Amino acid sequence: MRKIMLLLIVLALAFPGTALAAYPEKPITIIVPSKAGGSTDTTARLFIKAAKKYWPKAEFVIKNIGGSGGQKGFEEIARARPDGYTIGMIFTTQVVAHIVAKRARYTLDSFHIMGNAMQDPLIIAVPAKSPIKNLKDFVQAAKAKSLTAAVNGIGSDDFIAAKKFELLTGVKFNLMPTRGSTEQKAMILGGHIDASFMNLSQLQAQHKAGKARIIAILADKRSEILPDVKTAAEQGYPVSMTATRGFVAPAKVDKKILAKLDDLVQKVNHDADFAAACDKGVLFRLPMTGPEYRQYLEQLQAEVQKFYDQNPW
Amino acid sequence: MILQALHELLTPVSLLAIFIGTTSGIIVGGMPGLTATMAVALLIPVTFALQPLTGLLLMGGVYCGAMYGGSIPAILLRTPGTPAAVATALEGYPLTQQGRGGLALKVSVVASFAGGMFSAFILLLTAPLLATFALKFGPPEYFLLALLGLAGIVSMAEDESRLVKALISGLLGLVMAVVGTDPISGMLRYTMGITDLYDGIAFMPALIGMFSISQMLELTGEAGGIVTGEPQLDRLKREPLPPGIGKPIALGSIVGTIIGILPGEGATIAAFVSYNIARRRSKKPELFGKGNPEGIAAAEAGNNGCVGGSLVPTLTLGIPGNSVAAALLGGLLIHGLIPGPELFTRYGVTTYAFILSLFIANVIFLLLGLFMAPYFARISLTPTALLIPVVCLFSVLGSYAMNNSIVDIFIALICGLAAIVLQKTGFSLGALILGLILGPIAETGFAQALIMGHGSYAIFFNRPQAVILWLIILLLLVPPLVQIYQRRRRRSDTA
Amino acid sequence: MTRRQAELLLLCGFLILAVLLYRSTAAYPPTVQNSTARYVRFLGLALGFFSLLELGLWFRKGAAVKAEKLAVAAVPGRFWGLFILLVVYSASLTRAGFYLASAVFLPLAMLLLGARKPLTIVLTTGGVLLFIYLVFARLLAVPLPAGTLF
């Protein structure tokens, strides 16, 4: 029985082995700052599946750290031991909104940005029974009386989109923060609110089924899955906003390891099977390299800062 | 189409998938900290290697199994494996202490089976119809639903001193639930700068502390085992089902299915609400809290009723009924199975096969549960010197695993100690838990409804669905208050 | 401490909590003064009201109730011993890692609670850890607390 004890101790010691030359030689943890089953989580799981093709010997473990708008997860990535065995995902606008709101214990410099993978453009949706058919109606109605519009929490991509829209058109919404897209969907489908700012993937099925109406997509071009929905710019309101989901590593990881990881992200981003799986699962790819994504994030942060300074939350 | 679905279902691979799913669901549900949500998410990539249907069957099995599995440690160790099993622990554990754990397990599995079957039937027959009902609920109704749940606090108390203490306990729960991010302004409040508290005091660790850890600490005083007095192995093995559990089961199934259909964290609330209604309608309400099988029956039928119920809006509208259903929805989407009418026409074979598999999953856990109950029940006879450390370890691990947070472990430990003090001074843990669960729903519903009504309180009264909820709340509140008042009068007459 | 004294102490504590809670809502942003701040104020008021009511009941009962000692623990040594062990165990998880910390915690707690047979202790410890390794780490890939020592 002493032997069992010994065996257990050896087992315990063997686990957190140290990083050595042939990276990766132990499982790589991917921190997903959201609950299991969401679209960020699904992205990570699809990524792992595709990554195995290029790194057949590597093992990946997903660690879901949900809640607080991703902040807990982002902090965990920034704080992780920089040995290359912990990487993570970020999503916008939350990742910069927390910095702007001065509650984050990280900055963009805490991360090495590996690249972006997915996006999810913002949309404006109204209940199916609503008389509002397009953005013009919408702005008119909003000027006539204060419309109740649901967003997913303060500082989220929906919230920034709504603020951008307010800034451009001069209307003022009666904003209703919710605890997530599920609530927004239920409120739109049940007709409890006048409109909702949310992501395309969250409502496209309901739009197709005629249970809700998407009146505008806040992107540069129309979406392939909903070609009938006009962009906001087409309707004369040039507002664009999208949510991105990319990969990062702690900033201090060894340069050689980072180069390997960057390469992997790019390979997966352009993998045909990965693309096919994304299309099937209604995830919209937006491949960006590390430097590109970093620039995007910095711009976004400046933009969010502007809204925060006007009206802090 | 249903015949075709059955044909797909009755292949060895499909049946094996359901069996494996259900069994692992029971294990996952039985371990505090492991959730069905986690298991379903883990299965998403697995489903790529398999046929989409096989993957779905696995997920469905996990969901059904986990909802039942949570009741096993709740009954035997007062350690709810899932939050939805808390109400079960209130009645099941006292039975275990009396050496009747086997009976409690049997009642729980039968009630779970009935609740699961009923809700699956509802899902199969009337899903699209009921989905519109789910949409009737807006913020004001969610606020009232929370009030309805809180009304249960009053029925948990027997006399006026107990009542005041129960109300204080409920308020304490509500106050605890306020910690975190303000749902409307996004402001942080009472978090003391701890990131782990930004989302509020995590619910499962608090539960594990208040039920499991406090119980283990108290058990240090017992030399033998959980069972007080002579353990009767015979009785443990084959005590027949008690009469009169049919009614609470039927009641729990209906309440569970209805609450399950409403998007949001339904199962815990469903279990508590059915438990309270059963308590109100029982002929022996005085036995509640001391090990009444009727309570287990109502609670378990209630939380399993949520399974089918929560899938109604998930499959028809793409609005997940709870977090497990949300993960399941992720699994559907990844295979291009997009919720909506098409799911019942174009992909009908897969969808109906999935729904029908829920029935099989229920049968599987019924058989497994009945067969294993006597063996599980023996856990209650383990000497405390071994049992306590092991349960403590799982409690700590469970608190951690929920959010991967060390802070959560300490929340559990503090709650454990506080629970002992509060209980010894006559406060009610059940009421506190109820406040903690319902707090966020009440606050968000209240604030959102006011935004929706542009600041006017009329919104709580001028919608027909809200008026119906007010009536139910009154029905639940008035009789116990009258009873307490009468009892008080009688006492002062005799004095 | 008697049970009645403990009750008094708790009720006073709740009363203070109620006052603090009520007063804290002044710091809420103006946008939510009529929504969430009002909800929290209501909680504070209700908690204060019922705590006062219960205090009233407490005084009315007076000395009629016999002084019953508040026994938090039946066997204080084991009770507090286990609690301290739990705290130390939880705190050591991030240093020593899950397996090592658990391999120390389980036997110690068993010894404390009166288990004396070495074989049972080792077998139970080993069995539990093996089970966790297989189910949590292998099958479900749940991340367990990792240590920084190694």
mmCIF file of C-alpha atoms in Angstrom, chain B residues 161-329:
data_model
loop_
_atom_site.group_PDB
_atom_site.id
_atom_site.type_symbol
_atom_site.label_atom_id
_atom_site.label_comp_id
_atom_site.label_asym_id
_atom_site.label_seq_id
_atom_site.Cartn_x
_atom_site.Cartn_y
_atom_site.Cartn_z
ATOM 1 C CA SER B 161 -41.670 33.859 15.236
ATOM 2 C CA ARG B 162 -40.574 31.254 12.729
ATOM 3 C CA LEU B 163 -42.263 33.297 10.034
ATOM 4 C CA VAL B 164 -40.354 36.474 10.862
ATOM 5 C CA LYS B 165 -37.110 34.528 11.002
ATOM 6 C CA ALA B 166 -37.883 32.845 7.703
ATOM 7 C CA LEU B 167 -38.587 36.226 6.135
ATOM 8 C CA ILE B 168 -35.311 37.598 7.483
ATOM 9 C CA SER B 169 -33.522 34.561 6.047
ATOM 10 C CA GLY B 170 -35.161 35.066 2.667
ATOM 11 C CA LEU B 171 -34.157 38.734 2.698
ATOM 12 C CA LEU B 172 -30.590 37.769 3.586
ATOM 13 C CA GLY B 173 -30.580 35.545 0.507
ATOM 14 C CA LEU B 174 -31.861 38.411 -1.607
ATOM 15 C CA VAL B 175 -29.216 40.722 -0.146
ATOM 16 C CA MET B 176 -26.481 38.180 -0.935
ATOM 17 C CA ALA B 177 -27.790 38.060 -4.489
ATOM 18 C CA VAL B 178 -27.305 41.820 -4.836
ATOM 19 C CA VAL B 179 -23.511 41.474 -4.715
ATOM 20 C CA GLY B 180 -21.939 41.767 -8.152
ATOM 21 C CA THR B 181 -22.680 43.829 -11.218
ATOM 22 C CA ASP B 182 -25.739 46.036 -11.240
ATOM 23 C CA PRO B 183 -27.859 44.500 -14.024
ATOM 24 C CA ILE B 184 -28.929 47.873 -15.399
ATOM 25 C CA SER B 185 -26.054 50.305 -14.978
ATOM 26 C CA GLY B 186 -23.220 47.785 -15.115
ATOM 27 C CA MET B 187 -21.827 49.318 -11.927
ATOM 28 C CA LEU B 188 -19.930 47.037 -9.581
ATOM 29 C CA ARG B 189 -21.358 46.901 -6.087
ATOM 30 C CA TYR B 190 -20.186 45.231 -2.874
ATOM 31 C CA THR B 191 -17.539 43.208 -4.724
ATOM 32 C CA MET B 192 -14.576 44.400 -2.640
ATOM 33 C CA GLY B 193 -12.505 44.399 -5.817
ATOM 34 C CA ILE B 194 -12.606 40.621 -6.147
ATOM 35 C CA THR B 195 -13.080 39.729 -9.814
ATOM 36 C CA ASP B 196 -14.678 36.417 -8.900
ATOM 37 C CA LEU B 197 -17.505 38.343 -7.261
ATOM 38 C CA TYR B 198 -18.277 40.518 -10.300
ATOM 39 C CA ASP B 199 -20.935 38.047 -11.347
ATOM 40 C CA GLY B 200 -22.294 37.768 -7.858
ATOM 41 C CA ILE B 201 -21.792 35.149 -5.196
ATOM 42 C CA ALA B 202 -21.608 31.942 -7.181
ATOM 43 C CA PHE B 203 -24.679 29.948 -6.486
ATOM 44 C CA MET B 204 -23.470 26.356 -6.535
ATOM 45 C CA PRO B 205 -20.537 26.921 -4.132
ATOM 46 C CA ALA B 206 -22.878 28.693 -1.710
ATOM 47 C CA LEU B 207 -25.238 25.736 -1.912
ATOM 48 C CA ILE B 208 -22.457 23.210 -1.440
ATOM 49 C CA GLY B 209 -21.311 25.158 1.612
ATOM 50 C CA MET B 210 -24.711 25.541 3.187
ATOM 51 C CA PHE B 211 -25.815 21.988 2.633
ATOM 52 C CA SER B 212 -22.857 19.725 2.187
ATOM 53 C CA ILE B 213 -20.004 21.288 4.142
ATOM 54 C CA SER B 214 -22.195 22.373 7.048
ATOM 55 C CA GLN B 215 -23.592 18.852 7.243
ATOM 56 C CA MET B 216 -20.164 17.257 7.176
ATOM 57 C CA LEU B 217 -18.961 19.588 9.918
ATOM 58 C CA GLU B 218 -21.946 18.677 12.038
ATOM 59 C CA LEU B 219 -21.406 15.001 11.390
ATOM 60 C CA THR B 220 -18.009 15.221 13.092
ATOM 61 C CA GLY B 221 -20.023 14.841 16.278
ATOM 62 C CA GLU B 222 -21.365 11.433 15.217
ATOM 63 C CA ALA B 223 -19.077 8.499 15.743
ATOM 64 C CA GLY B 224 -20.953 5.974 13.618
ATOM 65 C CA GLY B 225 -22.560 6.928 10.332
ATOM 66 C CA ILE B 226 -25.254 9.186 8.964
ATOM 67 C CA VAL B 227 -27.999 6.811 10.011
ATOM 68 C CA THR B 228 -28.983 7.358 13.625
ATOM 69 C CA GLY B 229 -30.027 4.268 15.531
ATOM 70 C CA GLU B 230 -29.796 0.731 14.288
ATOM 71 C CA PRO B 231 -29.420 0.525 10.538
ATOM 72 C CA GLN B 232 -31.924 -1.853 9.064
ATOM 73 C CA LEU B 233 -30.439 -3.353 5.971
ATOM 74 C CA ASP B 234 -33.645 -5.183 5.144
ATOM 75 C CA ARG B 235 -35.626 -2.018 5.180
ATOM 76 C CA LEU B 236 -32.960 -0.255 3.224
ATOM 77 C CA LYS B 237 -33.370 -2.784 0.470
ATOM 78 C CA ARG B 238 -37.046 -3.237 -0.011
ATOM 79 C CA GLU B 239 -39.408 -0.796 1.514
ATOM 80 C CA PRO B 240 -42.434 -0.472 -0.771
ATOM 81 C CA LEU B 241 -43.324 2.878 -2.261
ATOM 82 C CA PRO B 242 -45.477 4.852 0.176
ATOM 83 C CA PRO B 243 -49.093 5.562 -0.795
ATOM 84 C CA GLY B 244 -50.147 9.062 -1.750
ATOM 85 C CA ILE B 245 -47.145 10.110 -3.800
ATOM 86 C CA GLY B 246 -49.148 10.035 -7.023
ATOM 87 C CA LYS B 247 -50.613 13.469 -6.466
ATOM 88 C CA PRO B 248 -47.370 15.320 -5.766
ATOM 89 C CA ILE B 249 -45.796 13.577 -8.757
ATOM 90 C CA ALA B 250 -48.585 14.720 -11.065
ATOM 91 C CA LEU B 251 -48.405 18.200 -9.620
ATOM 92 C CA GLY B 252 -44.630 18.384 -9.927
ATOM 93 C CA SER B 253 -44.711 17.160 -13.512
ATOM 94 C CA ILE B 254 -47.160 19.840 -14.559
ATOM 95 C CA VAL B 255 -45.492 22.686 -12.666
ATOM 96 C CA GLY B 256 -42.046 21.560 -13.833
ATOM 97 C CA THR B 257 -43.064 21.424 -17.469
ATOM 98 C CA ILE B 258 -44.695 24.848 -17.358
ATOM 99 C CA ILE B 259 -41.766 26.525 -15.625
ATOM 100 C CA GLY B 260 -39.325 24.633 -17.841
ATOM 101 C CA ILE B 261 -40.883 26.160 -20.933
ATOM 102 C CA LEU B 262 -40.035 29.654 -19.699
ATOM 103 C CA PRO B 263 -36.531 30.619 -20.776
ATOM 104 C CA GLY B 264 -34.202 31.084 -17.821
ATOM 105 C CA GLU B 265 -32.799 28.865 -15.102
ATOM 106 C CA GLY B 266 -35.915 26.832 -14.623
ATOM 107 C CA ALA B 267 -35.152 23.530 -12.921
ATOM 108 C CA THR B 268 -34.245 24.833 -9.461
ATOM 109 C CA ILE B 269 -37.220 27.155 -9.329
ATOM 110 C CA ALA B 270 -39.510 24.448 -10.685
ATOM 111 C CA ALA B 271 -38.378 22.039 -7.990
ATOM 112 C CA PHE B 272 -38.947 24.593 -5.232
ATOM 113 C CA VAL B 273 -42.298 25.790 -6.515
ATOM 114 C CA SER B 274 -43.671 22.258 -6.907
ATOM 115 C CA TYR B 275 -42.260 21.369 -3.506
ATOM 116 C CA ASN B 276 -44.065 24.299 -1.914
ATOM 117 C CA ILE B 277 -47.345 23.669 -3.674
ATOM 118 C CA ALA B 278 -47.178 20.016 -2.657
ATOM 119 C CA ARG B 279 -46.536 21.113 0.911
ATOM 120 C CA ARG B 280 -49.564 23.396 0.852
ATOM 121 C CA ARG B 281 -51.822 20.736 -0.563
ATOM 122 C CA SER B 282 -50.505 17.836 1.471
ATOM 123 C CA LYS B 283 -52.622 16.128 4.106
ATOM 124 C CA LYS B 284 -49.554 15.819 6.303
ATOM 125 C CA PRO B 285 -47.788 19.176 5.955
ATOM 126 C CA GLU B 286 -46.331 18.811 9.436
ATOM 127 C CA LEU B 287 -44.118 15.982 8.160
ATOM 128 C CA PHE B 288 -42.428 18.257 5.626
ATOM 129 C CA GLY B 289 -38.843 19.036 6.497
ATOM 130 C CA LYS B 290 -38.653 15.838 8.515
ATOM 131 C CA GLY B 291 -38.482 13.418 5.621
ATOM 132 C CA ASN B 292 -41.730 13.372 3.719
ATOM 133 C CA PRO B 293 -41.597 11.271 0.529
ATOM 134 C CA GLU B 294 -44.263 13.554 -0.953
ATOM 135 C CA GLY B 295 -41.741 16.407 -0.940
ATOM 136 C CA ILE B 296 -39.148 14.349 -2.815
ATOM 137 C CA ALA B 297 -41.776 13.253 -5.299
ATOM 138 C CA ALA B 298 -42.909 16.791 -6.076
ATOM 139 C CA ALA B 299 -39.390 18.240 -6.274
ATOM 140 C CA GLU B 300 -37.981 15.503 -8.483
ATOM 141 C CA ALA B 301 -40.979 15.376 -10.788
ATOM 142 C CA GLY B 302 -40.630 19.151 -10.970
ATOM 143 C CA ASN B 303 -36.995 19.330 -11.983
ATOM 144 C CA ASN B 304 -37.208 16.477 -14.460
ATOM 145 C CA GLY B 305 -40.345 17.998 -15.884
ATOM 146 C CA CYS B 306 -38.106 20.873 -16.893
ATOM 147 C CA VAL B 307 -36.138 18.705 -19.313
ATOM 148 C CA GLY B 308 -38.876 18.353 -21.882
ATOM 149 C CA GLY B 309 -40.246 21.774 -21.071
ATOM 150 C CA SER B 310 -36.957 23.566 -21.644
ATOM 151 C CA LEU B 311 -36.594 21.929 -25.044
ATOM 152 C CA VAL B 312 -39.901 23.370 -26.244
ATOM 153 C CA PRO B 313 -38.629 26.922 -26.842
ATOM 154 C CA THR B 314 -35.171 25.579 -27.737
ATOM 155 C CA LEU B 315 -36.358 23.489 -30.654
ATOM 156 C CA THR B 316 -39.190 25.671 -31.905
ATOM 157 C CA LEU B 317 -37.815 29.187 -31.391
ATOM 158 C CA GLY B 318 -34.117 28.758 -30.821
ATOM 159 C CA ILE B 319 -34.467 30.259 -27.337
ATOM 160 C CA PRO B 320 -32.799 27.873 -24.903
ATOM 161 C CA GLY B 321 -34.853 27.103 -21.793
ATOM 162 C CA ASN B 322 -31.717 26.935 -19.609
ATOM 163 C CA SER B 323 -27.944 26.589 -19.807
ATOM 164 C CA VAL B 324 -27.998 22.887 -20.667
ATOM 165 C CA ALA B 325 -30.471 23.533 -23.436
ATOM 166 C CA ALA B 326 -28.199 26.362 -24.589
ATOM 167 C CA ALA B 327 -25.264 23.992 -24.904
ATOM 168 C CA LEU B 328 -27.524 21.505 -26.678
ATOM 169 C CA LEU B 329 -28.559 24.272 -29.038
#
